[in-house]
Amino acid sequence: MSKTDSRFSGGRFGRRAFFNWIWTVLGLAALAELGWLGISFLASRRDRNRPGHTESVIKAGEVSAFAPGTVTAVPQGRFYLARLPDGGFLALSRTCTHLGCSVPWDEEKGAFVCPCHGSSFSLTGEVVTGPAPRPLDTYPVRIENGMVKVDCAKARRRDRYLAEQAARI
Ligand code: FES
């Protein structure tokens, strides 16, 4: 092999060295992108947990728009706003606690009935029929100046319905 041949087959300016350089640059670029994604993710979580952060708060509507004993779907928050017969408000997750199917409200049955395996839940989100292991999760509700506001940042798990879970005027 001549000197010239060895330079192209493995020398400093050879094809192998060139591809090694390309792979190194691509690897560094991928690492930089992963790092940027990680930092962005952590920054968004930090912002969401900051006191006063309101991006996750959804205005569901005026108190007077919800009659006692009714359920209203709030699409932008992916929850139902249940107005209990005593006037209290519960924001119920649409996600079935069995395997996560979306649970519709059945007006005729007066219950949330899961289309996947038949679990049903009462107006307060309690399990009426299984296999769902626990009630529908809730989101914190507060009422300010006659407006019902729901914080969708984090759903709350519960074992059963308690009256203090509902927000009241
Ligand atoms: S996912 Fe709802 S009953 Fe199974």
Short mmCIF file of N, CA and C and ligand atoms in Angstrom, two decimals:
data_model
loop_
_atom_site.label_atom_id
_atom_site.label_comp_id
_atom_site.label_asym_id
_atom_site.label_seq_id
_atom_site.Cartn_x
_atom_site.Cartn_y
_atom_site.Cartn_z
N MET A 1 0.83 -1.18 0.00
CA MET A 1 0.00 0.00 0.00
C MET A 1 0.89 1.25 0.00
N SER A 2 0.58 2.20 -0.80
CA SER A 2 1.40 3.41 -0.88
C SER A 2 1.02 4.36 0.25
N LYS A 3 1.84 5.40 0.43
CA LYS A 3 1.53 6.41 1.46
C LYS A 3 0.19 7.08 1.21
N THR A 4 -0.09 7.37 -0.07
CA THR A 4 -1.34 8.04 -0.44
C THR A 4 -2.55 7.17 -0.09
N ASP A 5 -2.47 5.84 -0.38
CA ASP A 5 -3.58 4.93 -0.08
C ASP A 5 -3.87 4.90 1.41
N SER A 6 -2.81 4.84 2.23
CA SER A 6 -3.04 4.73 3.67
C SER A 6 -3.69 6.00 4.22
N ARG A 7 -3.39 7.12 3.62
CA ARG A 7 -4.03 8.36 4.08
C ARG A 7 -5.55 8.31 3.87
N PHE A 8 -6.01 7.77 2.74
CA PHE A 8 -7.44 7.73 2.44
C PHE A 8 -8.15 6.61 3.20
N SER A 9 -7.43 5.55 3.55
CA SER A 9 -8.10 4.43 4.18
C SER A 9 -8.12 4.54 5.70
N GLY A 10 -7.39 5.41 6.33
CA GLY A 10 -7.43 5.44 7.78
C GLY A 10 -6.58 6.55 8.35
N GLY A 11 -6.01 7.36 7.53
CA GLY A 11 -5.15 8.43 8.01
C GLY A 11 -5.97 9.57 8.56
N ARG A 12 -5.31 10.65 8.90
CA ARG A 12 -5.97 11.79 9.54
C ARG A 12 -7.11 12.35 8.70
N PHE A 13 -6.92 12.36 7.40
CA PHE A 13 -7.97 12.92 6.53
C PHE A 13 -8.73 11.85 5.79
N GLY A 14 -8.70 10.64 6.27
CA GLY A 14 -9.35 9.52 5.60
C GLY A 14 -10.85 9.55 5.77
N ARG A 15 -11.51 8.66 5.02
CA ARG A 15 -12.95 8.58 5.05
C ARG A 15 -13.46 8.18 6.44
N ARG A 16 -12.76 7.24 7.07
CA ARG A 16 -13.17 6.79 8.39
C ARG A 16 -13.12 7.94 9.39
N ALA A 17 -12.04 8.71 9.32
CA ALA A 17 -11.91 9.85 10.23
C ALA A 17 -13.01 10.87 9.97
N PHE A 18 -13.33 11.05 8.70
CA PHE A 18 -14.39 12.01 8.36
C PHE A 18 -15.73 11.56 8.97
N PHE A 19 -16.06 10.27 8.80
CA PHE A 19 -17.33 9.79 9.34
C PHE A 19 -17.32 9.80 10.87
N ASN A 20 -16.18 9.49 11.46
CA ASN A 20 -16.09 9.59 12.93
C ASN A 20 -16.39 11.02 13.38
N TRP A 21 -15.85 11.98 12.65
CA TRP A 21 -16.08 13.37 12.99
C TRP A 21 -17.58 13.72 12.85
N ILE A 22 -18.19 13.25 11.73
CA ILE A 22 -19.63 13.50 11.50
C ILE A 22 -20.45 12.90 12.64
N TRP A 23 -20.16 11.63 13.00
CA TRP A 23 -20.93 10.99 14.08
C TRP A 23 -20.75 11.73 15.40
N THR A 24 -19.54 12.20 15.65
CA THR A 24 -19.29 12.94 16.89
C THR A 24 -20.13 14.22 16.92
N VAL A 25 -20.13 14.94 15.80
CA VAL A 25 -20.91 16.19 15.73
C VAL A 25 -22.40 15.90 15.91
N LEU A 26 -22.90 14.85 15.22
CA LEU A 26 -24.32 14.50 15.35
C LEU A 26 -24.65 14.08 16.78
N GLY A 27 -23.75 13.31 17.39
CA GLY A 27 -23.97 12.89 18.77
C GLY A 27 -24.02 14.06 19.72
N LEU A 28 -23.12 15.02 19.54
CA LEU A 28 -23.12 16.21 20.39
C LEU A 28 -24.39 17.03 20.18
N ALA A 29 -24.83 17.12 18.92
CA ALA A 29 -26.07 17.85 18.63
C ALA A 29 -27.25 17.17 19.31
N ALA A 30 -27.30 15.84 19.25
CA ALA A 30 -28.40 15.11 19.90
C ALA A 30 -28.36 15.31 21.41
N LEU A 31 -27.17 15.27 21.99
CA LEU A 31 -27.04 15.50 23.43
C LEU A 31 -27.50 16.89 23.82
N ALA A 32 -27.10 17.89 23.00
CA ALA A 32 -27.50 19.27 23.28
C ALA A 32 -29.02 19.40 23.22
N GLU A 33 -29.64 18.74 22.24
CA GLU A 33 -31.09 18.82 22.11
C GLU A 33 -31.79 18.15 23.30
N LEU A 34 -31.26 16.99 23.71
CA LEU A 34 -31.83 16.31 24.88
C LEU A 34 -31.70 17.19 26.12
N GLY A 35 -30.57 17.81 26.28
CA GLY A 35 -30.36 18.70 27.41
C GLY A 35 -31.34 19.86 27.39
N TRP A 36 -31.54 20.43 26.22
CA TRP A 36 -32.48 21.55 26.09
C TRP A 36 -33.91 21.10 26.43
N LEU A 37 -34.29 19.90 25.95
CA LEU A 37 -35.62 19.38 26.27
C LEU A 37 -35.78 19.17 27.78
N GLY A 38 -34.75 18.62 28.40
CA GLY A 38 -34.80 18.39 29.84
C GLY A 38 -34.96 19.69 30.60
N ILE A 39 -34.18 20.69 30.23
CA ILE A 39 -34.25 21.98 30.91
C ILE A 39 -35.62 22.61 30.70
N SER A 40 -36.16 22.52 29.47
CA SER A 40 -37.49 23.08 29.20
C SER A 40 -38.55 22.39 30.04
N PHE A 41 -38.45 21.06 30.13
CA PHE A 41 -39.43 20.30 30.91
C PHE A 41 -39.39 20.72 32.37
N LEU A 42 -38.19 20.79 32.94
CA LEU A 42 -38.06 21.16 34.35
C LEU A 42 -38.53 22.59 34.59
N ALA A 43 -38.23 23.48 33.65
CA ALA A 43 -38.65 24.88 33.80
C ALA A 43 -40.17 24.99 33.79
N SER A 44 -40.84 24.21 32.91
CA SER A 44 -42.30 24.29 32.85
C SER A 44 -42.92 23.75 34.13
N ARG A 45 -42.32 22.69 34.71
CA ARG A 45 -42.83 22.16 35.98
C ARG A 45 -42.64 23.17 37.11
N ARG A 46 -41.48 23.84 37.11
CA ARG A 46 -41.22 24.83 38.16
C ARG A 46 -42.24 25.97 38.06
N ASP A 47 -42.52 26.42 36.82
CA ASP A 47 -43.48 27.51 36.65
C ASP A 47 -44.87 27.09 37.10
N ARG A 48 -45.25 25.85 36.78
CA ARG A 48 -46.59 25.38 37.11
C ARG A 48 -46.80 25.31 38.61
N ASN A 49 -45.72 25.00 39.35
CA ASN A 49 -45.84 24.86 40.80
C ASN A 49 -45.66 26.17 41.55
N ARG A 50 -45.34 27.25 40.81
CA ARG A 50 -45.11 28.52 41.48
C ARG A 50 -46.43 29.05 42.04
N PRO A 51 -46.42 29.55 43.33
CA PRO A 51 -47.65 30.10 43.89
C PRO A 51 -48.19 31.23 43.00
N GLY A 52 -49.49 31.23 42.79
CA GLY A 52 -50.09 32.28 41.98
C GLY A 52 -50.18 31.94 40.51
N HIS A 53 -49.54 30.82 40.13
CA HIS A 53 -49.60 30.42 38.72
C HIS A 53 -51.05 30.06 38.37
N THR A 54 -51.59 30.65 37.33
CA THR A 54 -53.02 30.49 37.07
C THR A 54 -53.31 29.85 35.72
N GLU A 55 -52.29 29.42 34.99
CA GLU A 55 -52.53 28.89 33.65
C GLU A 55 -53.45 27.67 33.67
N SER A 56 -53.40 26.90 34.74
CA SER A 56 -54.19 25.68 34.81
C SER A 56 -55.60 25.93 35.33
N VAL A 57 -55.91 27.17 35.70
CA VAL A 57 -57.23 27.48 36.25
C VAL A 57 -58.19 27.82 35.12
N ILE A 58 -59.29 27.10 35.10
CA ILE A 58 -60.30 27.29 34.04
C ILE A 58 -61.57 27.88 34.63
N LYS A 59 -62.08 28.89 33.96
CA LYS A 59 -63.36 29.46 34.38
C LYS A 59 -64.46 28.61 33.75
N ALA A 60 -65.17 27.89 34.58
CA ALA A 60 -66.20 26.98 34.07
C ALA A 60 -67.49 27.74 33.73
N GLY A 61 -67.76 28.81 34.44
CA GLY A 61 -68.95 29.60 34.17
C GLY A 61 -69.50 30.21 35.45
N GLU A 62 -70.56 31.01 35.29
CA GLU A 62 -71.21 31.65 36.44
C GLU A 62 -71.95 30.59 37.26
N VAL A 63 -71.98 30.78 38.55
CA VAL A 63 -72.68 29.85 39.44
C VAL A 63 -74.12 29.62 38.97
N SER A 64 -74.77 30.70 38.58
CA SER A 64 -76.19 30.63 38.19
C SER A 64 -76.42 29.79 36.93
N ALA A 65 -75.36 29.49 36.18
CA ALA A 65 -75.52 28.71 34.94
C ALA A 65 -75.67 27.22 35.21
N PHE A 66 -75.43 26.80 36.46
CA PHE A 66 -75.46 25.37 36.77
C PHE A 66 -76.58 25.08 37.77
N ALA A 67 -77.60 24.39 37.30
CA ALA A 67 -78.72 24.05 38.19
C ALA A 67 -78.32 22.91 39.11
N PRO A 68 -78.85 22.90 40.34
CA PRO A 68 -78.56 21.79 41.25
C PRO A 68 -78.99 20.45 40.64
N GLY A 69 -78.18 19.44 40.84
CA GLY A 69 -78.48 18.09 40.34
C GLY A 69 -78.13 17.88 38.88
N THR A 70 -77.27 18.75 38.32
CA THR A 70 -76.90 18.61 36.90
C THR A 70 -75.41 18.34 36.75
N VAL A 71 -75.08 17.84 35.55
CA VAL A 71 -73.68 17.59 35.20
C VAL A 71 -73.40 18.32 33.89
N THR A 72 -72.31 19.07 33.85
CA THR A 72 -71.95 19.82 32.65
C THR A 72 -70.52 19.44 32.24
N ALA A 73 -70.36 19.06 30.98
CA ALA A 73 -69.02 18.76 30.48
C ALA A 73 -68.29 20.07 30.23
N VAL A 74 -67.05 20.15 30.67
CA VAL A 74 -66.21 21.33 30.42
C VAL A 74 -65.04 20.85 29.55
N PRO A 75 -65.22 20.95 28.22
CA PRO A 75 -64.23 20.34 27.30
C PRO A 75 -62.82 20.89 27.46
N GLN A 76 -62.68 22.19 27.70
CA GLN A 76 -61.32 22.76 27.75
C GLN A 76 -60.54 22.24 28.96
N GLY A 77 -61.26 21.72 29.95
CA GLY A 77 -60.57 21.19 31.12
C GLY A 77 -60.63 19.68 31.20
N ARG A 78 -61.34 19.06 30.29
CA ARG A 78 -61.51 17.60 30.29
C ARG A 78 -62.03 17.09 31.63
N PHE A 79 -63.02 17.82 32.16
CA PHE A 79 -63.66 17.36 33.39
C PHE A 79 -65.15 17.66 33.29
N TYR A 80 -65.90 17.11 34.23
CA TYR A 80 -67.32 17.42 34.36
C TYR A 80 -67.49 18.28 35.60
N LEU A 81 -68.36 19.25 35.49
CA LEU A 81 -68.72 20.02 36.66
C LEU A 81 -70.07 19.51 37.13
N ALA A 82 -70.07 18.87 38.29
CA ALA A 82 -71.32 18.35 38.86
C ALA A 82 -71.82 19.34 39.90
N ARG A 83 -73.06 19.77 39.74
CA ARG A 83 -73.67 20.61 40.79
C ARG A 83 -74.56 19.69 41.60
N LEU A 84 -74.22 19.50 42.82
CA LEU A 84 -74.93 18.56 43.68
C LEU A 84 -76.29 19.14 44.07
N PRO A 85 -77.24 18.28 44.47
CA PRO A 85 -78.56 18.77 44.87
C PRO A 85 -78.51 19.81 45.99
N ASP A 86 -77.46 19.75 46.84
CA ASP A 86 -77.36 20.75 47.92
C ASP A 86 -76.66 22.04 47.46
N GLY A 87 -76.35 22.14 46.18
CA GLY A 87 -75.74 23.36 45.64
C GLY A 87 -74.23 23.32 45.53
N GLY A 88 -73.59 22.29 46.09
CA GLY A 88 -72.14 22.19 46.04
C GLY A 88 -71.65 21.85 44.63
N PHE A 89 -70.38 22.19 44.38
CA PHE A 89 -69.77 21.91 43.08
C PHE A 89 -68.63 20.90 43.22
N LEU A 90 -68.61 19.94 42.30
CA LEU A 90 -67.50 18.98 42.22
C LEU A 90 -67.01 18.98 40.79
N ALA A 91 -65.70 19.08 40.60
CA ALA A 91 -65.12 18.93 39.26
C ALA A 91 -64.57 17.51 39.18
N LEU A 92 -65.19 16.70 38.33
CA LEU A 92 -64.86 15.28 38.25
C LEU A 92 -64.06 14.98 36.98
N SER A 93 -62.98 14.24 37.15
CA SER A 93 -62.18 13.81 36.00
C SER A 93 -63.02 12.92 35.10
N ARG A 94 -62.74 13.00 33.80
CA ARG A 94 -63.44 12.13 32.84
C ARG A 94 -62.80 10.76 32.75
N THR A 95 -61.67 10.59 33.41
CA THR A 95 -60.90 9.36 33.24
C THR A 95 -61.35 8.27 34.22
N CYS A 96 -61.74 7.14 33.66
CA CYS A 96 -62.18 6.01 34.48
C CYS A 96 -61.02 5.53 35.34
N THR A 97 -61.31 5.21 36.59
CA THR A 97 -60.25 4.79 37.51
C THR A 97 -59.91 3.31 37.34
N HIS A 98 -60.59 2.63 36.40
CA HIS A 98 -60.22 1.24 36.14
C HIS A 98 -59.01 1.21 35.21
N LEU A 99 -59.24 1.47 33.92
CA LEU A 99 -58.10 1.44 32.98
C LEU A 99 -57.99 2.70 32.14
N GLY A 100 -58.65 3.76 32.57
CA GLY A 100 -58.40 5.06 31.95
C GLY A 100 -59.25 5.45 30.76
N CYS A 101 -60.34 4.72 30.49
CA CYS A 101 -61.22 5.15 29.39
C CYS A 101 -61.92 6.45 29.77
N SER A 102 -62.37 7.17 28.76
CA SER A 102 -63.12 8.39 28.98
C SER A 102 -64.57 8.02 29.33
N VAL A 103 -65.07 8.57 30.42
CA VAL A 103 -66.39 8.17 30.93
C VAL A 103 -67.43 9.24 30.62
N PRO A 104 -68.45 8.91 29.83
CA PRO A 104 -69.51 9.90 29.55
C PRO A 104 -70.58 9.90 30.64
N TRP A 105 -71.26 11.03 30.75
CA TRP A 105 -72.40 11.15 31.67
C TRP A 105 -73.63 10.65 30.93
N ASP A 106 -74.38 9.74 31.55
CA ASP A 106 -75.62 9.23 30.96
C ASP A 106 -76.79 9.88 31.69
N GLU A 107 -77.42 10.82 31.00
CA GLU A 107 -78.49 11.62 31.61
C GLU A 107 -79.65 10.73 32.05
N GLU A 108 -80.01 9.74 31.21
CA GLU A 108 -81.15 8.87 31.54
C GLU A 108 -80.89 8.05 32.80
N LYS A 109 -79.69 7.52 32.90
CA LYS A 109 -79.35 6.69 34.06
C LYS A 109 -78.95 7.54 35.27
N GLY A 110 -78.68 8.80 35.03
CA GLY A 110 -78.23 9.66 36.13
C GLY A 110 -76.90 9.18 36.68
N ALA A 111 -76.02 8.72 35.79
CA ALA A 111 -74.73 8.17 36.24
C ALA A 111 -73.70 8.33 35.14
N PHE A 112 -72.44 8.27 35.54
CA PHE A 112 -71.34 8.17 34.57
C PHE A 112 -71.17 6.68 34.29
N VAL A 113 -71.22 6.31 33.01
CA VAL A 113 -71.12 4.88 32.66
C VAL A 113 -69.95 4.69 31.71
N CYS A 114 -68.99 3.90 32.14
CA CYS A 114 -67.80 3.67 31.33
C CYS A 114 -68.11 2.70 30.20
N PRO A 115 -67.80 3.07 28.96
CA PRO A 115 -68.11 2.20 27.82
C PRO A 115 -67.17 1.00 27.70
N CYS A 116 -66.08 1.01 28.43
CA CYS A 116 -65.07 -0.06 28.24
C CYS A 116 -65.42 -1.34 28.99
N HIS A 117 -65.64 -1.25 30.29
CA HIS A 117 -65.92 -2.47 31.06
C HIS A 117 -67.13 -2.31 31.96
N GLY A 118 -67.90 -1.24 31.76
CA GLY A 118 -69.19 -1.12 32.43
C GLY A 118 -69.21 -0.51 33.81
N SER A 119 -68.10 0.00 34.30
CA SER A 119 -68.15 0.67 35.61
C SER A 119 -69.12 1.84 35.54
N SER A 120 -69.79 2.10 36.65
CA SER A 120 -70.63 3.29 36.68
C SER A 120 -70.36 4.06 37.97
N PHE A 121 -70.58 5.36 37.88
CA PHE A 121 -70.26 6.27 38.98
C PHE A 121 -71.44 7.20 39.21
N SER A 122 -71.66 7.54 40.45
CA SER A 122 -72.78 8.42 40.81
C SER A 122 -72.45 9.88 40.47
N LEU A 123 -73.40 10.76 40.75
CA LEU A 123 -73.21 12.19 40.53
C LEU A 123 -71.99 12.73 41.28
N THR A 124 -71.70 12.14 42.42
CA THR A 124 -70.53 12.58 43.20
C THR A 124 -69.26 11.84 42.77
N GLY A 125 -69.37 10.96 41.77
CA GLY A 125 -68.20 10.25 41.26
C GLY A 125 -67.90 8.96 41.98
N GLU A 126 -68.76 8.57 42.92
CA GLU A 126 -68.51 7.32 43.65
C GLU A 126 -68.83 6.12 42.77
N VAL A 127 -68.12 5.01 43.01
CA VAL A 127 -68.35 3.79 42.23
C VAL A 127 -69.71 3.20 42.61
N VAL A 128 -70.55 2.97 41.58
CA VAL A 128 -71.84 2.30 41.79
C VAL A 128 -71.67 0.83 41.41
N THR A 129 -71.04 0.59 40.24
CA THR A 129 -70.71 -0.78 39.84
C THR A 129 -69.28 -0.80 39.32
N GLY A 130 -68.55 -1.89 39.67
CA GLY A 130 -67.15 -2.05 39.27
C GLY A 130 -67.03 -2.48 37.83
N PRO A 131 -65.81 -2.74 37.42
CA PRO A 131 -64.62 -3.04 38.22
C PRO A 131 -63.79 -1.83 38.68
N ALA A 132 -64.24 -0.62 38.46
CA ALA A 132 -63.45 0.54 38.89
C ALA A 132 -63.15 0.42 40.39
N PRO A 133 -61.90 0.63 40.79
CA PRO A 133 -61.52 0.41 42.19
C PRO A 133 -61.79 1.60 43.12
N ARG A 134 -62.02 2.77 42.57
CA ARG A 134 -62.18 3.96 43.42
C ARG A 134 -62.97 5.02 42.66
N PRO A 135 -63.46 6.03 43.38
CA PRO A 135 -64.25 7.08 42.72
C PRO A 135 -63.45 7.85 41.67
N LEU A 136 -64.17 8.57 40.83
CA LEU A 136 -63.51 9.45 39.86
C LEU A 136 -62.67 10.49 40.62
N ASP A 137 -61.53 10.82 40.06
CA ASP A 137 -60.69 11.85 40.69
C ASP A 137 -61.39 13.20 40.59
N THR A 138 -60.96 14.12 41.44
CA THR A 138 -61.55 15.46 41.41
C THR A 138 -60.46 16.51 41.19
N TYR A 139 -60.90 17.69 40.82
CA TYR A 139 -60.00 18.85 40.73
C TYR A 139 -60.51 19.91 41.71
N PRO A 140 -59.61 20.68 42.28
CA PRO A 140 -60.04 21.72 43.23
C PRO A 140 -60.94 22.77 42.54
N VAL A 141 -62.03 23.09 43.22
CA VAL A 141 -62.97 24.11 42.72
C VAL A 141 -63.01 25.26 43.70
N ARG A 142 -63.04 26.48 43.17
CA ARG A 142 -63.27 27.63 44.05
C ARG A 142 -64.25 28.57 43.34
N ILE A 143 -64.95 29.32 44.16
CA ILE A 143 -65.95 30.24 43.61
C ILE A 143 -65.53 31.66 43.97
N GLU A 144 -65.31 32.47 42.92
CA GLU A 144 -64.87 33.84 43.14
C GLU A 144 -65.77 34.79 42.37
N ASN A 145 -66.39 35.72 43.09
CA ASN A 145 -67.28 36.70 42.47
C ASN A 145 -68.33 36.04 41.57
N GLY A 146 -68.89 34.97 42.05
CA GLY A 146 -69.96 34.29 41.31
C GLY A 146 -69.47 33.44 40.16
N MET A 147 -68.14 33.32 40.00
CA MET A 147 -67.57 32.52 38.92
C MET A 147 -67.00 31.21 39.49
N VAL A 148 -67.32 30.10 38.83
CA VAL A 148 -66.78 28.81 39.26
C VAL A 148 -65.45 28.59 38.54
N LYS A 149 -64.39 28.41 39.32
CA LYS A 149 -63.05 28.21 38.74
C LYS A 149 -62.51 26.85 39.18
N VAL A 150 -61.90 26.18 38.23
CA VAL A 150 -61.39 24.83 38.50
C VAL A 150 -59.90 24.81 38.16
N ASP A 151 -59.11 24.30 39.11
CA ASP A 151 -57.67 24.18 38.89
C ASP A 151 -57.37 22.77 38.37
N CYS A 152 -57.00 22.70 37.10
CA CYS A 152 -56.78 21.40 36.45
C CYS A 152 -55.33 20.93 36.53
N ALA A 153 -54.52 21.57 37.35
CA ALA A 153 -53.10 21.21 37.39
C ALA A 153 -52.89 19.77 37.83
N LYS A 154 -53.64 19.34 38.79
CA LYS A 154 -53.40 17.99 39.31
C LYS A 154 -54.70 17.41 39.85
N ALA A 155 -55.05 16.23 39.33
CA ALA A 155 -56.26 15.55 39.82
C ALA A 155 -55.99 14.98 41.21
N ARG A 156 -57.03 14.98 42.03
CA ARG A 156 -56.90 14.45 43.40
C ARG A 156 -57.59 13.09 43.48
N ARG A 157 -56.86 12.10 43.98
CA ARG A 157 -57.43 10.78 44.22
C ARG A 157 -58.20 10.80 45.52
N ARG A 158 -59.17 9.92 45.65
CA ARG A 158 -59.91 9.81 46.91
C ARG A 158 -60.48 8.41 47.01
N ASP A 159 -60.78 8.02 48.23
CA ASP A 159 -61.34 6.68 48.47
C ASP A 159 -62.85 6.70 48.46
N ARG A 160 -63.43 7.85 48.81
CA ARG A 160 -64.89 7.97 48.84
C ARG A 160 -65.25 9.45 48.78
N TYR A 161 -66.54 9.70 48.60
CA TYR A 161 -66.99 11.09 48.58
C TYR A 161 -67.19 11.59 50.00
N LEU A 162 -66.68 12.76 50.27
CA LEU A 162 -66.93 13.44 51.54
C LEU A 162 -67.49 14.82 51.20
N ALA A 163 -68.44 15.29 52.02
CA ALA A 163 -69.11 16.56 51.73
C ALA A 163 -68.13 17.71 51.56
N GLU A 164 -67.02 17.69 52.30
CA GLU A 164 -66.07 18.81 52.21
C GLU A 164 -65.29 18.83 50.89
N GLN A 165 -65.44 17.80 50.07
CA GLN A 165 -64.78 17.82 48.75
C GLN A 165 -65.48 18.79 47.81
N ALA A 166 -66.73 19.10 48.08
CA ALA A 166 -67.50 19.99 47.21
C ALA A 166 -67.29 21.44 47.62
N ALA A 167 -67.19 22.32 46.62
CA ALA A 167 -67.07 23.76 46.90
C ALA A 167 -68.48 24.34 46.99
N ARG A 168 -68.64 25.23 47.95
CA ARG A 168 -69.96 25.84 48.14
C ARG A 168 -69.83 27.35 48.22
N ILE A 169 -70.92 28.00 47.92
CA ILE A 169 -70.92 29.47 47.94
C ILE A 169 -70.80 29.96 49.37
S1 FES B 1 -61.81 1.43 31.85
FE1 FES B 1 -63.69 1.95 32.73
S2 FES B 1 -64.48 0.11 33.46
FE2 FES B 1 -62.58 -0.45 32.60
#
